[in-house]
Amino acid sequence: MGQRSFSASDVYNELVKTLREIGVLGSISSVLGWDERVYMPPGAAEHRATQQSLLARMCHEQFIRPRVGEILSKLEASDAVKDPASDIAANVRETRRMYDRAVRMPTRLVEELTRTGVLGEQAWVEARRKSSFKDFAPWLEKIVTLKREEANAAGYKQHPYDALIDEYEPGATRAGISRVFEGLRDPLIELVGRIVESGKAAPIEILQGCYPRAGQEKLGLEAARLVGYDFNTGRLDATVHPFCTGIGPGDTRITTRYDEDYFGDN
């Protein structure tokens, strides 16, 4: 019997449907992550870690299903990806890159990385408040150990960090990034030296003083509006370490922090 024919369009639609469902689960995790850093009471950290690790496992297991690999293989062998610059080809190529990496990741590791990330960040917030690195050190050591395990699972040719960089900057390596910094090192040293020798100092006095939080909040909101930020699809809140997160269509949130004695820290 001959191989049954298939519609590349139908197969691609199945891939899109799967990725959208995983994306929705991921957006739920994003909401929980935003709440964790903005409003969550410290006592809820343990439960939040459990919630996030469960969602991470669900996303991971849904993505690494053999069916996803079958879909990708069918599309890769079809005319749908004939034009490498097409949307379909790009989506299939990027999904394949992420899939091949994901299937090498043990589910246990995915859960533990997520759990440790939540609890570790809460420990960092408290350690930062007390200026006590020793309180955060055990969590940092655990995170580094888990990231090394992740690098080994992903695989690399020269350096473990290559495997970690590749997730966010495909093709980049530690050696390549080192060359970039090496090229900047001497010019920057020269520039700093010239600044020091000039005897001039930046007028930073304006940054130091009494800046009430209410006024800073008003300024931040107005500045966001002036650059086009849409508060109908986002919001501005305070946190310890400012970040921006895209929850999903119609929901992108930004954060800041306030120091009433030093405006430059906001």
PDB file of C-alpha atoms in Angstrom:
ATOM      1  CA  MET A   1       0.000   0.000   0.000  1.00  0.00           C
ATOM      2  CA  GLY A   2       1.241   3.491  -0.795  1.00  0.00           C
ATOM      3  CA  GLN A   3       1.794   6.154   1.807  1.00  0.00           C
ATOM      4  CA  ARG A   4      -1.408   8.025   2.605  1.00  0.00           C
ATOM      5  CA  SER A   5      -1.348  11.596   1.337  1.00  0.00           C
ATOM      6  CA  PHE A   6      -1.886  14.501   3.692  1.00  0.00           C
ATOM      7  CA  SER A   7      -2.755  18.144   3.492  1.00  0.00           C
ATOM      8  CA  ALA A   8       0.160  20.343   4.541  1.00  0.00           C
ATOM      9  CA  SER A   9      -2.357  23.058   5.357  1.00  0.00           C
ATOM     10  CA  ASP A  10      -4.255  20.816   7.768  1.00  0.00           C
ATOM     11  CA  VAL A  11      -1.056  19.621   9.411  1.00  0.00           C
ATOM     12  CA  TYR A  12       0.203  23.177   9.802  1.00  0.00           C
ATOM     13  CA  ASN A  13      -3.125  24.231  11.317  1.00  0.00           C
ATOM     14  CA  GLU A  14      -2.774  21.413  13.828  1.00  0.00           C
ATOM     15  CA  LEU A  15       0.684  22.703  14.752  1.00  0.00           C
ATOM     16  CA  VAL A  16      -0.642  26.240  15.188  1.00  0.00           C
ATOM     17  CA  LYS A  17      -3.512  24.991  17.358  1.00  0.00           C
ATOM     18  CA  THR A  18      -1.086  23.096  19.576  1.00  0.00           C
ATOM     19  CA  LEU A  19       1.268  26.032  19.932  1.00  0.00           C
ATOM     20  CA  ARG A  20      -1.606  28.371  20.732  1.00  0.00           C
ATOM     21  CA  GLU A  21      -2.833  26.095  23.508  1.00  0.00           C
ATOM     22  CA  ILE A  22       0.667  25.907  24.967  1.00  0.00           C
ATOM     23  CA  GLY A  23       0.900  29.677  24.609  1.00  0.00           C
ATOM     24  CA  VAL A  24      -2.294  30.146  26.614  1.00  0.00           C
ATOM     25  CA  LEU A  25      -0.923  27.954  29.391  1.00  0.00           C
ATOM     26  CA  GLY A  26       2.261  29.997  29.275  1.00  0.00           C
ATOM     27  CA  SER A  27       0.264  33.215  29.556  1.00  0.00           C
ATOM     28  CA  ILE A  28      -1.376  31.904  32.725  1.00  0.00           C
ATOM     29  CA  SER A  29       2.108  31.360  34.101  1.00  0.00           C
ATOM     30  CA  SER A  30       2.991  34.922  33.094  1.00  0.00           C
ATOM     31  CA  VAL A  31       0.066  36.318  35.090  1.00  0.00           C
ATOM     32  CA  LEU A  32       1.164  34.323  38.123  1.00  0.00           C
ATOM     33  CA  GLY A  33       4.732  35.526  37.634  1.00  0.00           C
ATOM     34  CA  TRP A  34       3.601  39.145  37.419  1.00  0.00           C
ATOM     35  CA  ASP A  35       1.491  38.789  40.561  1.00  0.00           C
ATOM     36  CA  GLU A  36       4.381  37.103  42.353  1.00  0.00           C
ATOM     37  CA  ARG A  37       6.616  40.124  41.787  1.00  0.00           C
ATOM     38  CA  VAL A  38       3.985  42.826  42.319  1.00  0.00           C
ATOM     39  CA  TYR A  39       1.233  41.831  44.764  1.00  0.00           C
ATOM     40  CA  MET A  40       1.764  38.317  46.124  1.00  0.00           C
ATOM     41  CA  PRO A  41       2.179  38.125  49.918  1.00  0.00           C
ATOM     42  CA  PRO A  42       5.518  36.533  50.923  1.00  0.00           C
ATOM     43  CA  GLY A  43       3.750  33.692  52.687  1.00  0.00           C
ATOM     44  CA  ALA A  44       2.286  32.451  49.402  1.00  0.00           C
ATOM     45  CA  ALA A  45       5.688  31.740  47.808  1.00  0.00           C
ATOM     46  CA  GLU A  46       5.624  27.997  48.441  1.00  0.00           C
ATOM     47  CA  HIS A  47       2.202  27.555  46.863  1.00  0.00           C
ATOM     48  CA  ARG A  48       3.108  29.841  43.957  1.00  0.00           C
ATOM     49  CA  ALA A  49       6.184  27.703  43.293  1.00  0.00           C
ATOM     50  CA  THR A  50       3.921  24.636  43.194  1.00  0.00           C
ATOM     51  CA  GLN A  51       1.516  26.366  40.787  1.00  0.00           C
ATOM     52  CA  GLN A  52       4.277  27.504  38.458  1.00  0.00           C
ATOM     53  CA  SER A  53       6.099  24.180  38.403  1.00  0.00           C
ATOM     54  CA  LEU A  54       2.838  22.391  37.552  1.00  0.00           C
ATOM     55  CA  LEU A  55       2.178  24.763  34.657  1.00  0.00           C
ATOM     56  CA  ALA A  56       5.761  24.356  33.468  1.00  0.00           C
ATOM     57  CA  ARG A  57       5.332  20.572  33.446  1.00  0.00           C
ATOM     58  CA  MET A  58       2.023  20.793  31.587  1.00  0.00           C
ATOM     59  CA  CYS A  59       3.515  23.048  28.896  1.00  0.00           C
ATOM     60  CA  HIS A  60       6.598  20.859  28.575  1.00  0.00           C
ATOM     61  CA  GLU A  61       4.715  17.580  28.314  1.00  0.00           C
ATOM     62  CA  GLN A  62       2.266  18.965  25.771  1.00  0.00           C
ATOM     63  CA  PHE A  63       5.097  20.320  23.619  1.00  0.00           C
ATOM     64  CA  ILE A  64       7.334  17.227  23.605  1.00  0.00           C
ATOM     65  CA  ARG A  65       4.574  14.839  22.533  1.00  0.00           C
ATOM     66  CA  PRO A  66       5.688  12.561  19.666  1.00  0.00           C
ATOM     67  CA  ARG A  67       2.800  13.938  17.593  1.00  0.00           C
ATOM     68  CA  VAL A  68       4.451  17.364  17.539  1.00  0.00           C
ATOM     69  CA  GLY A  69       7.623  15.781  16.173  1.00  0.00           C
ATOM     70  CA  GLU A  70       5.589  13.936  13.524  1.00  0.00           C
ATOM     71  CA  ILE A  71       3.889  17.166  12.460  1.00  0.00           C
ATOM     72  CA  LEU A  72       7.221  18.944  12.113  1.00  0.00           C
ATOM     73  CA  SER A  73       8.710  16.106  10.068  1.00  0.00           C
ATOM     74  CA  LYS A  74       5.751  16.095   7.693  1.00  0.00           C
ATOM     75  CA  LEU A  75       5.910  19.832   7.177  1.00  0.00           C
ATOM     76  CA  GLU A  76       9.682  19.785   6.714  1.00  0.00           C
ATOM     77  CA  ALA A  77       9.238  17.255   3.892  1.00  0.00           C
ATOM     78  CA  SER A  78       6.453  19.226   2.206  1.00  0.00           C
ATOM     79  CA  ASP A  79       6.353  22.106  -0.256  1.00  0.00           C
ATOM     80  CA  ALA A  80       4.934  24.277   2.542  1.00  0.00           C
ATOM     81  CA  VAL A  81       8.476  25.159   3.590  1.00  0.00           C
ATOM     82  CA  LYS A  82       9.894  25.435   0.085  1.00  0.00           C
ATOM     83  CA  ASP A  83      10.360  29.179   0.487  1.00  0.00           C
ATOM     84  CA  PRO A  84      12.665  29.528   3.540  1.00  0.00           C
ATOM     85  CA  ALA A  85      11.587  33.154   3.979  1.00  0.00           C
ATOM     86  CA  SER A  86       7.889  32.308   4.239  1.00  0.00           C
ATOM     87  CA  ASP A  87       5.989  32.572   7.524  1.00  0.00           C
ATOM     88  CA  ILE A  88       5.277  28.851   7.563  1.00  0.00           C
ATOM     89  CA  ALA A  89       8.918  27.912   6.950  1.00  0.00           C
ATOM     90  CA  ALA A  90      10.102  30.285   9.666  1.00  0.00           C
ATOM     91  CA  ASN A  91       7.555  28.970  12.165  1.00  0.00           C
ATOM     92  CA  VAL A  92       8.401  25.352  11.410  1.00  0.00           C
ATOM     93  CA  ARG A  93      12.134  26.046  11.624  1.00  0.00           C
ATOM     94  CA  GLU A  94      11.874  27.852  14.959  1.00  0.00           C
ATOM     95  CA  THR A  95       9.472  25.292  16.411  1.00  0.00           C
ATOM     96  CA  ARG A  96      11.857  22.511  15.392  1.00  0.00           C
ATOM     97  CA  ARG A  97      14.725  24.282  17.175  1.00  0.00           C
ATOM     98  CA  MET A  98      12.692  24.622  20.366  1.00  0.00           C
ATOM     99  CA  TYR A  99      11.259  21.090  20.100  1.00  0.00           C
ATOM    100  CA  ASP A 100      14.626  19.400  19.685  1.00  0.00           C
ATOM    101  CA  ARG A 101      15.888  21.226  22.760  1.00  0.00           C
ATOM    102  CA  ALA A 102      12.769  20.530  24.807  1.00  0.00           C
ATOM    103  CA  VAL A 103      12.763  16.776  24.202  1.00  0.00           C
ATOM    104  CA  ARG A 104      16.244  16.621  25.724  1.00  0.00           C
ATOM    105  CA  MET A 105      15.044  18.276  28.929  1.00  0.00           C
ATOM    106  CA  PRO A 106      13.879  15.911  31.695  1.00  0.00           C
ATOM    107  CA  THR A 107      10.449  16.939  32.970  1.00  0.00           C
ATOM    108  CA  ARG A 108      11.806  16.757  36.518  1.00  0.00           C
ATOM    109  CA  LEU A 109      14.444  19.351  35.626  1.00  0.00           C
ATOM    110  CA  VAL A 110      11.880  21.669  34.044  1.00  0.00           C
ATOM    111  CA  GLU A 111       9.781  21.542  37.204  1.00  0.00           C
ATOM    112  CA  GLU A 112      12.730  22.023  39.545  1.00  0.00           C
ATOM    113  CA  LEU A 113      14.123  24.972  37.595  1.00  0.00           C
ATOM    114  CA  THR A 114      10.742  26.679  37.790  1.00  0.00           C
ATOM    115  CA  ARG A 115      10.215  25.924  41.460  1.00  0.00           C
ATOM    116  CA  THR A 116      13.709  27.048  42.428  1.00  0.00           C
ATOM    117  CA  GLY A 117      13.310  30.201  40.348  1.00  0.00           C
ATOM    118  CA  VAL A 118      10.209  31.263  42.278  1.00  0.00           C
ATOM    119  CA  LEU A 119      11.553  30.476  45.739  1.00  0.00           C
ATOM    120  CA  GLY A 120      14.997  31.816  44.884  1.00  0.00           C
ATOM    121  CA  GLU A 121      13.628  35.154  43.752  1.00  0.00           C
ATOM    122  CA  GLN A 122      11.617  35.548  46.935  1.00  0.00           C
ATOM    123  CA  ALA A 123      14.772  34.791  48.924  1.00  0.00           C
ATOM    124  CA  TRP A 124      16.644  37.390  46.855  1.00  0.00           C
ATOM    125  CA  VAL A 125      14.021  40.059  47.619  1.00  0.00           C
ATOM    126  CA  GLU A 126      14.481  39.529  51.354  1.00  0.00           C
ATOM    127  CA  ALA A 127      18.280  39.282  51.072  1.00  0.00           C
ATOM    128  CA  ARG A 128      18.339  42.536  49.091  1.00  0.00           C
ATOM    129  CA  ARG A 129      16.242  44.252  51.746  1.00  0.00           C
ATOM    130  CA  LYS A 130      18.719  43.187  54.427  1.00  0.00           C
ATOM    131  CA  SER A 131      21.815  43.618  52.208  1.00  0.00           C
ATOM    132  CA  SER A 132      22.723  40.037  53.123  1.00  0.00           C
ATOM    133  CA  PHE A 133      24.245  38.022  50.279  1.00  0.00           C
ATOM    134  CA  LYS A 134      24.728  34.995  52.537  1.00  0.00           C
ATOM    135  CA  ASP A 135      20.948  34.606  52.745  1.00  0.00           C
ATOM    136  CA  PHE A 136      20.694  34.284  48.975  1.00  0.00           C
ATOM    137  CA  ALA A 137      23.933  32.355  48.366  1.00  0.00           C
ATOM    138  CA  PRO A 138      22.431  28.845  48.860  1.00  0.00           C
ATOM    139  CA  TRP A 139      19.700  29.592  46.323  1.00  0.00           C
ATOM    140  CA  LEU A 140      22.190  30.984  43.830  1.00  0.00           C
ATOM    141  CA  GLU A 141      24.302  27.848  44.196  1.00  0.00           C
ATOM    142  CA  LYS A 142      21.257  25.651  43.572  1.00  0.00           C
ATOM    143  CA  ILE A 143      20.223  27.673  40.526  1.00  0.00           C
ATOM    144  CA  VAL A 144      23.718  27.443  39.018  1.00  0.00           C
ATOM    145  CA  THR A 145      23.756  23.679  39.632  1.00  0.00           C
ATOM    146  CA  LEU A 146      20.410  23.275  37.867  1.00  0.00           C
ATOM    147  CA  LYS A 147      21.494  25.479  34.943  1.00  0.00           C
ATOM    148  CA  ARG A 148      24.603  23.320  34.514  1.00  0.00           C
ATOM    149  CA  GLU A 149      22.349  20.284  34.392  1.00  0.00           C
ATOM    150  CA  GLU A 150      20.230  22.060  31.784  1.00  0.00           C
ATOM    151  CA  ALA A 151      23.310  22.819  29.691  1.00  0.00           C
ATOM    152  CA  ASN A 152      24.391  19.189  29.816  1.00  0.00           C
ATOM    153  CA  ALA A 153      20.926  18.025  28.795  1.00  0.00           C
ATOM    154  CA  ALA A 154      20.736  20.504  25.905  1.00  0.00           C
ATOM    155  CA  GLY A 155      24.236  19.643  24.714  1.00  0.00           C
ATOM    156  CA  TYR A 156      27.115  21.848  23.598  1.00  0.00           C
ATOM    157  CA  LYS A 157      30.398  21.600  21.726  1.00  0.00           C
ATOM    158  CA  GLN A 158      32.777  23.933  23.559  1.00  0.00           C
ATOM    159  CA  HIS A 159      31.362  25.519  26.701  1.00  0.00           C
ATOM    160  CA  PRO A 160      28.273  24.835  28.889  1.00  0.00           C
ATOM    161  CA  TYR A 161      27.215  28.465  28.609  1.00  0.00           C
ATOM    162  CA  ASP A 162      26.827  28.018  24.843  1.00  0.00           C
ATOM    163  CA  ALA A 163      23.796  25.794  25.477  1.00  0.00           C
ATOM    164  CA  LEU A 164      22.184  28.431  27.698  1.00  0.00           C
ATOM    165  CA  ILE A 165      22.867  31.345  25.358  1.00  0.00           C
ATOM    166  CA  ASP A 166      21.468  29.437  22.385  1.00  0.00           C
ATOM    167  CA  GLU A 167      17.978  29.359  23.879  1.00  0.00           C
ATOM    168  CA  TYR A 168      17.704  33.142  23.630  1.00  0.00           C
ATOM    169  CA  GLU A 169      20.278  33.985  20.927  1.00  0.00           C
ATOM    170  CA  PRO A 170      20.424  31.053  18.482  1.00  0.00           C
ATOM    171  CA  GLY A 171      23.919  30.429  17.178  1.00  0.00           C
ATOM    172  CA  ALA A 172      25.636  32.706  19.694  1.00  0.00           C
ATOM    173  CA  THR A 173      28.514  31.275  21.734  1.00  0.00           C
ATOM    174  CA  ARG A 174      30.568  32.265  24.730  1.00  0.00           C
ATOM    175  CA  ALA A 175      33.618  32.630  22.488  1.00  0.00           C
ATOM    176  CA  GLY A 176      31.799  34.938  20.083  1.00  0.00           C
ATOM    177  CA  ILE A 177      30.427  37.138  22.851  1.00  0.00           C
ATOM    178  CA  SER A 178      33.867  37.268  24.469  1.00  0.00           C
ATOM    179  CA  ARG A 179      35.311  38.622  21.227  1.00  0.00           C
ATOM    180  CA  VAL A 180      32.715  41.402  21.242  1.00  0.00           C
ATOM    181  CA  PHE A 181      33.613  42.424  24.787  1.00  0.00           C
ATOM    182  CA  GLU A 182      37.326  42.153  24.076  1.00  0.00           C
ATOM    183  CA  GLY A 183      36.869  44.591  21.215  1.00  0.00           C
ATOM    184  CA  LEU A 184      35.125  47.047  23.531  1.00  0.00           C
ATOM    185  CA  ARG A 185      37.494  46.706  26.470  1.00  0.00           C
ATOM    186  CA  ASP A 186      40.402  48.935  25.392  1.00  0.00           C
ATOM    187  CA  PRO A 187      38.256  51.776  23.956  1.00  0.00           C
ATOM    188  CA  LEU A 188      36.161  51.832  27.128  1.00  0.00           C
ATOM    189  CA  ILE A 189      39.213  51.880  29.390  1.00  0.00           C
ATOM    190  CA  GLU A 190      40.592  54.779  27.374  1.00  0.00           C
ATOM    191  CA  LEU A 191      37.274  56.641  27.554  1.00  0.00           C
ATOM    192  CA  VAL A 192      36.970  56.188  31.320  1.00  0.00           C
ATOM    193  CA  GLY A 193      40.557  57.324  31.742  1.00  0.00           C
ATOM    194  CA  ARG A 194      39.908  60.504  29.766  1.00  0.00           C
ATOM    195  CA  ILE A 195      36.811  61.222  31.832  1.00  0.00           C
ATOM    196  CA  VAL A 196      38.694  60.800  35.105  1.00  0.00           C
ATOM    197  CA  GLU A 197      41.629  62.905  33.944  1.00  0.00           C
ATOM    198  CA  SER A 198      39.324  65.713  32.811  1.00  0.00           C
ATOM    199  CA  GLY A 199      38.488  66.511  36.398  1.00  0.00           C
ATOM    200  CA  LYS A 200      34.869  67.088  35.432  1.00  0.00           C
ATOM    201  CA  ALA A 201      31.983  65.461  37.285  1.00  0.00           C
ATOM    202  CA  ALA A 202      28.430  64.922  36.144  1.00  0.00           C
ATOM    203  CA  PRO A 203      25.934  67.150  37.972  1.00  0.00           C
ATOM    204  CA  ILE A 204      24.029  64.415  39.780  1.00  0.00           C
ATOM    205  CA  GLU A 205      22.890  66.579  42.673  1.00  0.00           C
ATOM    206  CA  ILE A 206      19.482  66.935  41.089  1.00  0.00           C
ATOM    207  CA  LEU A 207      18.952  63.191  41.501  1.00  0.00           C
ATOM    208  CA  GLN A 208      19.469  63.358  45.248  1.00  0.00           C
ATOM    209  CA  GLY A 209      16.816  64.891  47.431  1.00  0.00           C
ATOM    210  CA  CYS A 210      13.252  64.392  48.560  1.00  0.00           C
ATOM    211  CA  TYR A 211      11.029  63.027  45.803  1.00  0.00           C
ATOM    212  CA  PRO A 212       7.676  61.843  47.238  1.00  0.00           C
ATOM    213  CA  ARG A 213       6.402  58.603  45.766  1.00  0.00           C
ATOM    214  CA  ALA A 214       3.055  60.106  44.771  1.00  0.00           C
ATOM    215  CA  GLY A 215       4.804  62.622  42.527  1.00  0.00           C
ATOM    216  CA  GLN A 216       7.004  59.956  40.985  1.00  0.00           C
ATOM    217  CA  GLU A 217       3.979  57.792  40.239  1.00  0.00           C
ATOM    218  CA  LYS A 218       2.233  60.706  38.524  1.00  0.00           C
ATOM    219  CA  LEU A 219       5.353  61.438  36.464  1.00  0.00           C
ATOM    220  CA  GLY A 220       5.745  57.785  35.488  1.00  0.00           C
ATOM    221  CA  LEU A 221       2.154  57.477  34.330  1.00  0.00           C
ATOM    222  CA  GLU A 222       2.358  60.675  32.285  1.00  0.00           C
ATOM    223  CA  ALA A 223       5.701  59.689  30.729  1.00  0.00           C
ATOM    224  CA  ALA A 224       4.265  56.307  29.721  1.00  0.00           C
ATOM    225  CA  ARG A 225       1.276  57.983  28.078  1.00  0.00           C
ATOM    226  CA  LEU A 226       3.490  60.434  26.186  1.00  0.00           C
ATOM    227  CA  VAL A 227       5.527  57.632  24.599  1.00  0.00           C
ATOM    228  CA  GLY A 228       2.321  55.922  23.496  1.00  0.00           C
ATOM    229  CA  TYR A 229       1.812  53.292  26.195  1.00  0.00           C
ATOM    230  CA  ASP A 230      -1.816  52.166  26.118  1.00  0.00           C
ATOM    231  CA  PHE A 231      -3.260  51.798  29.607  1.00  0.00           C
ATOM    232  CA  ASN A 232      -6.296  50.095  28.122  1.00  0.00           C
ATOM    233  CA  THR A 233      -4.051  47.121  27.343  1.00  0.00           C
ATOM    234  CA  GLY A 234      -1.511  47.447  30.137  1.00  0.00           C
ATOM    235  CA  ARG A 235      -0.691  48.867  33.527  1.00  0.00           C
ATOM    236  CA  LEU A 236       2.196  50.305  35.542  1.00  0.00           C
ATOM    237  CA  ASP A 237       2.977  48.921  39.003  1.00  0.00           C
ATOM    238  CA  ALA A 238       5.817  48.938  41.510  1.00  0.00           C
ATOM    239  CA  THR A 239       8.132  46.011  42.201  1.00  0.00           C
ATOM    240  CA  VAL A 240      11.582  45.294  43.625  1.00  0.00           C
ATOM    241  CA  HIS A 241      13.223  44.568  40.278  1.00  0.00           C
ATOM    242  CA  PRO A 242      11.422  46.356  37.390  1.00  0.00           C
ATOM    243  CA  PHE A 243      10.435  44.334  34.339  1.00  0.00           C
ATOM    244  CA  CYS A 244       8.031  44.259  31.407  1.00  0.00           C
ATOM    245  CA  THR A 245       5.930  41.214  30.631  1.00  0.00           C
ATOM    246  CA  GLY A 246       3.715  40.412  27.684  1.00  0.00           C
ATOM    247  CA  ILE A 247       0.834  38.372  29.089  1.00  0.00           C
ATOM    248  CA  GLY A 248      -0.840  38.021  25.693  1.00  0.00           C
ATOM    249  CA  PRO A 249      -2.837  39.979  23.108  1.00  0.00           C
ATOM    250  CA  GLY A 250      -4.224  43.103  24.767  1.00  0.00           C
ATOM    251  CA  ASP A 251      -2.210  42.688  27.959  1.00  0.00           C
ATOM    252  CA  THR A 252       1.355  43.996  28.325  1.00  0.00           C
ATOM    253  CA  ARG A 253       2.424  45.176  31.775  1.00  0.00           C
ATOM    254  CA  ILE A 254       5.310  47.352  32.921  1.00  0.00           C
ATOM    255  CA  THR A 255       6.749  47.937  36.376  1.00  0.00           C
ATOM    256  CA  THR A 256       9.051  50.358  38.139  1.00  0.00           C
ATOM    257  CA  ARG A 257      10.332  51.086  41.637  1.00  0.00           C
ATOM    258  CA  TYR A 258      10.518  54.225  43.722  1.00  0.00           C
ATOM    259  CA  ASP A 259      13.242  55.651  45.946  1.00  0.00           C
ATOM    260  CA  GLU A 260      12.166  58.871  47.609  1.00  0.00           C
ATOM    261  CA  ASP A 261      15.786  59.865  48.344  1.00  0.00           C
ATOM    262  CA  TYR A 262      17.385  59.094  44.997  1.00  0.00           C
ATOM    263  CA  PHE A 263      15.471  59.670  41.782  1.00  0.00           C
ATOM    264  CA  GLY A 264      18.105  57.964  39.612  1.00  0.00           C
ATOM    265  CA  ASP A 265      17.146  54.533  40.963  1.00  0.00           C
ATOM    266  CA  ASN A 266      13.689  54.629  39.381  1.00  0.00           C
TER     267      ASN A 266
END
